[in-house]
Every structure is written in C-alpha cells, then in structure tokens.
Short mmCIF file of C-alpha atoms in Angstrom, two decimals:
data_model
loop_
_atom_site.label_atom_id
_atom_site.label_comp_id
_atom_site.label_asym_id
_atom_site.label_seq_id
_atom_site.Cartn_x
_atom_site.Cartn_y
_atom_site.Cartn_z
CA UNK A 1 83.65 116.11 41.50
CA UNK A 2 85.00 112.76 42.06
CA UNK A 3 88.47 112.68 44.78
CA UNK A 4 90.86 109.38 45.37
CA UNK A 5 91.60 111.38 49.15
CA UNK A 6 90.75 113.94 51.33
CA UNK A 7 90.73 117.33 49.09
CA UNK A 8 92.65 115.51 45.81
CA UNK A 9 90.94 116.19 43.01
CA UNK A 10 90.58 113.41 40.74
CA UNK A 11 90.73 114.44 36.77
CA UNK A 12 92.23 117.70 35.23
CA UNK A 13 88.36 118.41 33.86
CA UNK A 14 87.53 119.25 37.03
CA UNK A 15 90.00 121.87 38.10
CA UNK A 16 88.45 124.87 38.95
CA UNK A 17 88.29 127.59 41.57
CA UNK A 18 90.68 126.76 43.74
CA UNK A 19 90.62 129.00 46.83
CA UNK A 20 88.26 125.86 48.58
CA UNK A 21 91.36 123.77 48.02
CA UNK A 22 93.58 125.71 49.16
CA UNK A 23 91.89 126.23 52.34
CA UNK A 24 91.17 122.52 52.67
CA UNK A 25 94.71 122.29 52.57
CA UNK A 26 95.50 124.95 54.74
CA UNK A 27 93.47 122.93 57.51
CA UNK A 28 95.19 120.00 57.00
CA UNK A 29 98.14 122.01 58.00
CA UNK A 30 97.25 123.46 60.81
CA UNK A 31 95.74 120.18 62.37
CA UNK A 32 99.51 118.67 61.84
CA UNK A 33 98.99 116.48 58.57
CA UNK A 34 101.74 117.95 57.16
CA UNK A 35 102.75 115.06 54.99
CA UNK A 36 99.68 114.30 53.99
CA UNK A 37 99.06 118.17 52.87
CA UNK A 38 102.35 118.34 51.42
CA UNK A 39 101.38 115.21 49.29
CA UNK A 40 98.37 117.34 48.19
CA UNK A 41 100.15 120.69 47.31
CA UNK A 42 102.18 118.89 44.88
CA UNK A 43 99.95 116.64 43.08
CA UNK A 44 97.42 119.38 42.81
CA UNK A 45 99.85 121.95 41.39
CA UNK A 46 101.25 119.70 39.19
CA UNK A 47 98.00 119.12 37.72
CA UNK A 48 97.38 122.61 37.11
CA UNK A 49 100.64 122.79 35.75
CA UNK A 50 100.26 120.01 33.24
CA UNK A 51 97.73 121.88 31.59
CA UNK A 52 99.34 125.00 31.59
CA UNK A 53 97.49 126.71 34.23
CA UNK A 54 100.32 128.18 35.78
CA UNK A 55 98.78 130.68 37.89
CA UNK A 56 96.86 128.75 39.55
CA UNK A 57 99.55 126.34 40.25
CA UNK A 58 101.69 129.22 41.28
CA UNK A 59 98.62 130.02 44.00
CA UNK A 60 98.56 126.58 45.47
CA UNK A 61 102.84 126.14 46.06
CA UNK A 62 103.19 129.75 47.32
CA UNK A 63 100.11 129.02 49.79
CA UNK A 64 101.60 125.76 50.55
CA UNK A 65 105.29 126.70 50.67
CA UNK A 66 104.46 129.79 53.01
CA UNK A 67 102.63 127.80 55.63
CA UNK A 68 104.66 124.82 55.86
CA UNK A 69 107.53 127.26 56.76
CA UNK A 70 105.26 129.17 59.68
CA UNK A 71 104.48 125.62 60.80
CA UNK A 72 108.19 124.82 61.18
CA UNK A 73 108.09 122.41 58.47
CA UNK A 74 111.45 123.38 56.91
CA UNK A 75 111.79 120.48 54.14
CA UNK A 76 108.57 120.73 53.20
CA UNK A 77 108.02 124.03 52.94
CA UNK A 78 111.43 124.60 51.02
CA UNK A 79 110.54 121.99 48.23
CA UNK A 80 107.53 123.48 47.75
CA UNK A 81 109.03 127.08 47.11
CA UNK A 82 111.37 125.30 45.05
CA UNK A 83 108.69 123.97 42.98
CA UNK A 84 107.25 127.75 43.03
CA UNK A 85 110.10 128.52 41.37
CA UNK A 86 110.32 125.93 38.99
CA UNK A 87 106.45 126.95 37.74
CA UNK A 88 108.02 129.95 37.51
CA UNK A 89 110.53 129.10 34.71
CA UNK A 90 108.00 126.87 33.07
CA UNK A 91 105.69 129.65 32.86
CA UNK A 92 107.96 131.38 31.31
CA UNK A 93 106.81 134.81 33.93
CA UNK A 94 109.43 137.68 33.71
CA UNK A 95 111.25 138.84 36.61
CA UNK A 96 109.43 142.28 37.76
CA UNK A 97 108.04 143.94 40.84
CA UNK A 98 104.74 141.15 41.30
CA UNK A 99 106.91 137.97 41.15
CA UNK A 100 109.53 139.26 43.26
CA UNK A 101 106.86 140.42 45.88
CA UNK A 102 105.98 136.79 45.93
CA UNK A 103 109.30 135.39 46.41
CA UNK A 104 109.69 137.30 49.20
CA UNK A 105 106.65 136.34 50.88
CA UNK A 106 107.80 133.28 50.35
CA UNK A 107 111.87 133.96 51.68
CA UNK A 108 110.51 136.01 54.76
CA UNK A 109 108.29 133.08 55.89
CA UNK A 110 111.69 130.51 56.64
CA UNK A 111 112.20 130.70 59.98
CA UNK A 112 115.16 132.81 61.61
CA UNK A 113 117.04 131.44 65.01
CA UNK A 114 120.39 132.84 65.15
CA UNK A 115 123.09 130.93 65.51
CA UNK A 116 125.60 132.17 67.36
CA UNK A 117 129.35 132.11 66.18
CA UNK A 118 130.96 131.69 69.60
CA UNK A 119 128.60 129.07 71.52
CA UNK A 120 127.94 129.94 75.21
CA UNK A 121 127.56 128.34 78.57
CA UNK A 122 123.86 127.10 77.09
CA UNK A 123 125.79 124.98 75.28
CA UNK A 124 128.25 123.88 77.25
CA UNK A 125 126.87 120.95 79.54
CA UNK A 126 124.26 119.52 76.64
CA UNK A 127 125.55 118.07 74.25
CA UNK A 128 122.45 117.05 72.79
CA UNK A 129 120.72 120.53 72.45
CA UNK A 130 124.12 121.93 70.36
CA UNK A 131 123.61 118.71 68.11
CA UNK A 132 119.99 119.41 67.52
CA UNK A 133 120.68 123.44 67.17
CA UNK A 134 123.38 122.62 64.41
CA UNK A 135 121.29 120.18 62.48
CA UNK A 136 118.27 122.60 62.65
CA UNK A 137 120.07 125.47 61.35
CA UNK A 138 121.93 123.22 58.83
CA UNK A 139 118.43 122.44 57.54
CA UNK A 140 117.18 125.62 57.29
CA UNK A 141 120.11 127.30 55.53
CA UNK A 142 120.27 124.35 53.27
CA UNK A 143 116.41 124.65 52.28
CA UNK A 144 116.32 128.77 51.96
CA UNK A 145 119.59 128.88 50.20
CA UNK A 146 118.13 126.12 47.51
CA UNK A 147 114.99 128.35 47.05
CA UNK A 148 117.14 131.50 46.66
CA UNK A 149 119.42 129.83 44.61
CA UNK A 150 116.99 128.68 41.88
CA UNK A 151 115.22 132.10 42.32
CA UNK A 152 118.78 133.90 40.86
CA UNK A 153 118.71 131.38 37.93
CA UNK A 154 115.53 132.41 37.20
CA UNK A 155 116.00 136.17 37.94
CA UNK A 156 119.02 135.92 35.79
CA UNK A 157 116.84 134.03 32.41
CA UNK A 158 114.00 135.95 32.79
CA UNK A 159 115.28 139.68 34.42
CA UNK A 160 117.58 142.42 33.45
CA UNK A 161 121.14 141.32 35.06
CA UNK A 162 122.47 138.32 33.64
CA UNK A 163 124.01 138.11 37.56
CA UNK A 164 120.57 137.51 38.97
CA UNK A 165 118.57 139.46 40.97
CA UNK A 166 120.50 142.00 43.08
CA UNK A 167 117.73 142.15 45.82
CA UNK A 168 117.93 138.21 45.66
CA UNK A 169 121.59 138.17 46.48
CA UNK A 170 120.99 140.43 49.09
CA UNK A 171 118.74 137.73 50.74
CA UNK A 172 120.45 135.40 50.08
CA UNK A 173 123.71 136.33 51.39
CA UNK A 174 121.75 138.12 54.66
CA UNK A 175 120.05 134.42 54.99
CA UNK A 176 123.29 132.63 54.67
CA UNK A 177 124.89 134.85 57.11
CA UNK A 178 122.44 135.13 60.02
CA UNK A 179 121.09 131.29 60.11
CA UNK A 180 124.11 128.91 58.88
CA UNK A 181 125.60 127.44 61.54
CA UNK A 182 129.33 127.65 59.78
CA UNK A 183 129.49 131.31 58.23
CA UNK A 184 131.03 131.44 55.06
CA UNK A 185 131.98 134.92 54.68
CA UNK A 186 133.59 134.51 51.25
CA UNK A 187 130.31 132.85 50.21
CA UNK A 188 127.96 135.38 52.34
CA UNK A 189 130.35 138.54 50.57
CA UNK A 190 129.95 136.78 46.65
CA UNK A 191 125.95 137.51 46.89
CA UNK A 192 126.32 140.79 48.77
CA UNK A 193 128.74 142.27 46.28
CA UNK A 194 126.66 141.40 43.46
CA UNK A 195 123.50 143.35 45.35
CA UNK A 196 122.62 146.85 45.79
CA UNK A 197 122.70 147.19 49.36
CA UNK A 198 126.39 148.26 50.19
CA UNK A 199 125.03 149.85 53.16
CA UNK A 200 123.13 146.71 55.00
CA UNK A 201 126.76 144.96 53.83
CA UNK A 202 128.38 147.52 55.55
CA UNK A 203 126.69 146.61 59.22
CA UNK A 204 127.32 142.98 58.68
CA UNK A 205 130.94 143.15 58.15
CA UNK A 206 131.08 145.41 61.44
CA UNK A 207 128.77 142.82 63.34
CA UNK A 208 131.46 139.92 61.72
CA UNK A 209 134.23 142.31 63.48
CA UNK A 210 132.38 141.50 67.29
CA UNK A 211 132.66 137.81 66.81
CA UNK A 212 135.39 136.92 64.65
CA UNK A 213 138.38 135.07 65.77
CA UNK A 214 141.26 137.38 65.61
CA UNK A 215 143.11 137.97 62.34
CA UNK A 216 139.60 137.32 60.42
CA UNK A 217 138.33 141.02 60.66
CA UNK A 218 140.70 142.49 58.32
CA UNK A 219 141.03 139.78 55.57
CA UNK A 220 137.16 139.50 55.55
CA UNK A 221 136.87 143.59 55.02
CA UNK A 222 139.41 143.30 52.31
CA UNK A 223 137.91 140.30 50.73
CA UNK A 224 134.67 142.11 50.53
CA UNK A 225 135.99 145.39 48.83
CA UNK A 226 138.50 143.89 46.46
CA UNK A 227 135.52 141.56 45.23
CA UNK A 228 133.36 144.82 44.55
CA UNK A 229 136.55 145.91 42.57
CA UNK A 230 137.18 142.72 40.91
CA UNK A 231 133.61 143.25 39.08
CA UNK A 232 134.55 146.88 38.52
CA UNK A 233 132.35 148.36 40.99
CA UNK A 234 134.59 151.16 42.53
CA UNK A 235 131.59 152.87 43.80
CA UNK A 236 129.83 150.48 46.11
CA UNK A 237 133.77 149.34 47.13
CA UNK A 238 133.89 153.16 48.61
CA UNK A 239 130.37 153.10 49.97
CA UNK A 240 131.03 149.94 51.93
CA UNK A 241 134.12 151.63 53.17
CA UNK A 242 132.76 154.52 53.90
CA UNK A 243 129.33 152.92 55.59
CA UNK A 244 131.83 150.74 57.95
CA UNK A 245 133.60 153.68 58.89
CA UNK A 246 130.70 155.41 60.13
CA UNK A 247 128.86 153.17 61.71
CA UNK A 248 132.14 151.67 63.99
CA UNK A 249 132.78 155.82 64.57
CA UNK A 250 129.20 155.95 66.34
CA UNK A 251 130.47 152.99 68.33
CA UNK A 252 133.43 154.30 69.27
CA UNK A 253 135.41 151.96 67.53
CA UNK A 254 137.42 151.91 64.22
CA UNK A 255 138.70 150.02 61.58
CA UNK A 256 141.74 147.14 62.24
CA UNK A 257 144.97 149.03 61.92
CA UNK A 258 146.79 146.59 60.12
CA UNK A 259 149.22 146.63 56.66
CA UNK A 260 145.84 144.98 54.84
CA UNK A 261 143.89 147.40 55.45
CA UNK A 262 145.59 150.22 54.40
CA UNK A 263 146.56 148.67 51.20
CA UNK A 264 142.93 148.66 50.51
CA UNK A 265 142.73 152.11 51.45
CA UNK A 266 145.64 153.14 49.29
CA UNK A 267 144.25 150.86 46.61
CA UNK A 268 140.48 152.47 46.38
CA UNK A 269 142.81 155.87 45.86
CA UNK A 270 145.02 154.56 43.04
CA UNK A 271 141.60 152.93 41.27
CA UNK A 272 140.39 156.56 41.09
CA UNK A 273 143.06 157.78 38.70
CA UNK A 274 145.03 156.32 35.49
CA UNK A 275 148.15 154.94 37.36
CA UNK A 276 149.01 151.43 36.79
CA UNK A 277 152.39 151.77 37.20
CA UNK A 278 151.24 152.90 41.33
CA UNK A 279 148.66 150.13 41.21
CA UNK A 280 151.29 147.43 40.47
CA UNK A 281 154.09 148.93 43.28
CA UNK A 282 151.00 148.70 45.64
CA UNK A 283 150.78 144.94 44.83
CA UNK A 284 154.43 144.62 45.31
CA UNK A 285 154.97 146.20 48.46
CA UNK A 286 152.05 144.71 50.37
CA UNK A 287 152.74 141.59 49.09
CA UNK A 288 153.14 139.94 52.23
CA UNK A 289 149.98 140.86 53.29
CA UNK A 290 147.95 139.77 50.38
CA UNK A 291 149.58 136.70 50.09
CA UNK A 292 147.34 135.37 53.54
CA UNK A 293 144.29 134.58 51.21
CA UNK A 294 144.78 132.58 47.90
CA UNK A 295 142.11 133.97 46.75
CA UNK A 296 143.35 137.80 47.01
CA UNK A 297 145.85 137.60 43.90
CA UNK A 298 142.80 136.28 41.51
CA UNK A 299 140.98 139.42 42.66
CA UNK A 300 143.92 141.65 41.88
CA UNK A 301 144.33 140.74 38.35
CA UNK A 302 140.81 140.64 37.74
CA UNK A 303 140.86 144.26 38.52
CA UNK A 304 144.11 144.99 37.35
CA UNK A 305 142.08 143.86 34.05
CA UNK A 306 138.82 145.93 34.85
CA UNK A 307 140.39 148.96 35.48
CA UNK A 308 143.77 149.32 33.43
CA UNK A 309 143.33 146.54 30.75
CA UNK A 310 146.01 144.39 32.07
CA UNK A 311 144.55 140.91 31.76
CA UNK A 312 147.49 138.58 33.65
CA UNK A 313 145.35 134.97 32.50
CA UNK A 314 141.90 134.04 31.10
CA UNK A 315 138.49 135.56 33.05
CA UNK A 316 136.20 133.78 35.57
CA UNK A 317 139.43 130.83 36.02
CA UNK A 318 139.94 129.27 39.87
CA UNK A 319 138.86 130.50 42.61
CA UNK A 320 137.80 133.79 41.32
CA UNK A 321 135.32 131.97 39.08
CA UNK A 322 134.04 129.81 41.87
CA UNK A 323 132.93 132.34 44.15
CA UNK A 324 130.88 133.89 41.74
CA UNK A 325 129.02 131.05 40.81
CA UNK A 326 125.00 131.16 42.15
#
C-alpha cells in the first residue's frame, strides 16, 4: 500500500480495514496535528464515500468528529460531524435507534462552559478574557447548532416526523440555551416545543426566571405555551405548566403574578372545551398584554385555527413561520 503522507492512503483499491487508520489518526490527534489529521479524516472518508462505502466512511468522521471536539478543536470537530451527517443522507440510512445513538455520541462530545447571562466581577476588570469567553462560546454554539441543524433535516427525510427528530430538538434547543453567549429564548422555545421533553423545558424556563431581566419571565413562559398551542399540542402546553409550577413550589417560589400570565391560564381552560366565542373575549380583554410581543397575535390565530377552525390569514406566514423553521 502505496501513501502520498503520513497515514493517506493512496488509491481507492486499497481501502480496507480501517481500524489501523483510524488509530493512526487518532495519534496524530493527540500529539496536536490537528490540521494535519483533520486533512486526513476528510480525504479518507471521502474516498470511502466515493465508492459507496458508507459505513466505513461513517466510522472514520464519527471517530474524527468525536475527538477533535474532546481535544477542544471546535471547527474541526464540527465540520467533521457535519460531514457525518452529510454521509448520512447520501447513504440514504433511516433515522432509528443506532444512528441516533451515534449522533449523540457525537452532540455530547462538544464541549459545555456556561455562559453566564449576567457577567460577574470575573469579568469586570479584563476586558480581554470576556472577549475571548464570547468568541469561544460563539464558536461553539455556532458549530453544534450546524451539526444539529443538518441532523433535523435529515431526521425529518429519513424518520417518522416530518418536524425532525423530537429528541434532536431537545438538544438542540438545551445546546443553544446553556452555551450561546446571547440566549435566544424564542429560538431555544421553537426546538423545545417541537420535542418530547416538556418536563426538562419546564426547569429551563424556571432557571430563565433566576436570571432574566425583569419583565422577560412572563412573556418568555407565555411564549413557550402559546407555541405548544399554536401546533395544537394542548397537552405538553399543560405539562409545561404544570412541571413549572411544581418545581418553583419546591423552591418556595411561584409563578409571575401578572395579567399575561393568567390569560394563559384562563386560555389553557377555554382550549379544553368548544367555546370560541370565550376564546375570542379572552383575546380582547387581555389585549394589552399580548400586544408586548409581535409575535403573540400570529400564535393566537394559529390556534384560534387549530382548535376552533377559525383561520384569520394563510398558515406558516411571518413570524410564526420563521420560528419554526430548523
């Protein structure tokens, strides 16, 4: 066997077992040639790939993806679970129980550094080290949310729900929420409402509560349920309730007490009977309060439409459509 440089093999004749290379590029690795292994990883797998040996392909970018990322390597290690993903749609492999396993080898392997949503006194008197912790985080939310991302595309071609993966939005929107440096709840809420985890949901909307600005608590709570309603999910919107409730009650605290929140209260009541005529008063009375997110009115007539038939303009239009785009 013939190579043009250390560990490449040179002709698609002579691919074979490849657990050697993948240790030979494992070392590389770990004796800091990233670069040079990350050059390797690719070419390699895409020779595989070119002649349809996906699997093995698939061996060589989940190895490679997964220990870039433990190395720190964040743009490395993200392309190449990109490209993981990619095999995976060229492959043509169905979403089940194996391939998710190995996505989320591959998701739990990014590394996780919290940033935190009020900075401290750390922070303060360096401006330097806040640069550097913004552009790291930055980074790594970009790269995991990119892999996630193309993982729900393919969850969605090759799975059961045409939403994507419900477990993937989970991650995703846990990901997006713990590492980004600038937390997008209305993005972090569109891939939890669309999981199956209302619970997990539940304690990060009560952890959002402990370091919001004031005034954000309540609108993000709302936002959250009337998006479970908007896609008809009446269910989960209770259970996300219902998990918040409890879990502020064992800390001795409760929910805001504010005209938003008890229209959503009042609202997840109404939903549970055949009474559009209360649903539309509702909208009318609380008004005022609604009208603080532009988004909030979308949501109503989507589930004005999901629930009672009432369709006030065309589906998935503005800002309604946006958020629920992967």
């Amino acid at each position: 066997v013939s190579v043009t440089r250390e560990g490449e093999i040179s002709s698609v004749e002579s691919l074979g077992c490849i657990g050697p290379t993948i240790e030979r590029f494992e070392k590389m690795v770990e004796g800091g040639s990233y670069y040079e292994a990350q050059q390797m990883y690719k070419s390699t797998s895409a020779r595989y790939i070119t002649c349809q040996r996906y699997s093995e392909g698939l061996d060589i970018l989940q190895s490679g993806a997964t220990i870039q990322l433990k190395h720190g390597q964040i743009t490395c290690g993200a392309e190449l679970a990109v490209l993981f993903v990619d095999t995976l749609v060229k492959g043509q492999f169905p979403y089940n129980e194996e391939t998710f396993d190995r996505v989320r080898k591959i998701y739990e392997a990014f590394p996780r550094i919290n940033m935190p949503h009020f900075l401290g006194d750390d922070y303060d008197d360096d401006g330097q080290k806040l640069s550097e912790a913004i552009s790291a985080a930055k980074v790594r939310s970009e790269g995991c949310s990119s892999f996630l991302r193309a993982a729900l595309r393919w969850s969605a071609e090759f799975g059961t729900s045409r939403n994507g993966s419900p477990d993937l939005h989970v991650m995703l929107g846990e990901y997006i929420y713990s590492e980004s440096p600038e937390t997008d709840m209305t993005k972090v809420s569109s891939h939890f409402v669309r999981g199956n985890d209302p619970k997990k949901f539940a304690s990060m909307l009560v952890n959002f509560m402990g370091k919001c600005y004031p005034g954000e608590d309540d609108t993000a709570i709302a936002r959250s349920v009337l998006m479970y309603l908007s896609l008809g999910n009446l269910r989960d919107a209770n259970l996300l309730m219902d998990g918040m409730k409890e879990q502020l009650k064992s800390a001795d605290l409760e929910l805001p007490k504010t005209d938003l929140i008890e229209f959503i209260k009042y609202l997840l009541q109404t939903l549970e009977r055949d009474a559009y005529p209360l649903f539309r008063t509702l909208r009318q009375k609380y008004r005022t309060s609604t009208d603080r997110d532009s988004v909030f009115e979308e949501l109503l007539d989507e589930i004005a439409a999901k629930f009672y038939g009432v369709r006030q303009q065309n589906p998935l239009e503005g800002l309604f459509g946006e958020m629920f785009k992967v």
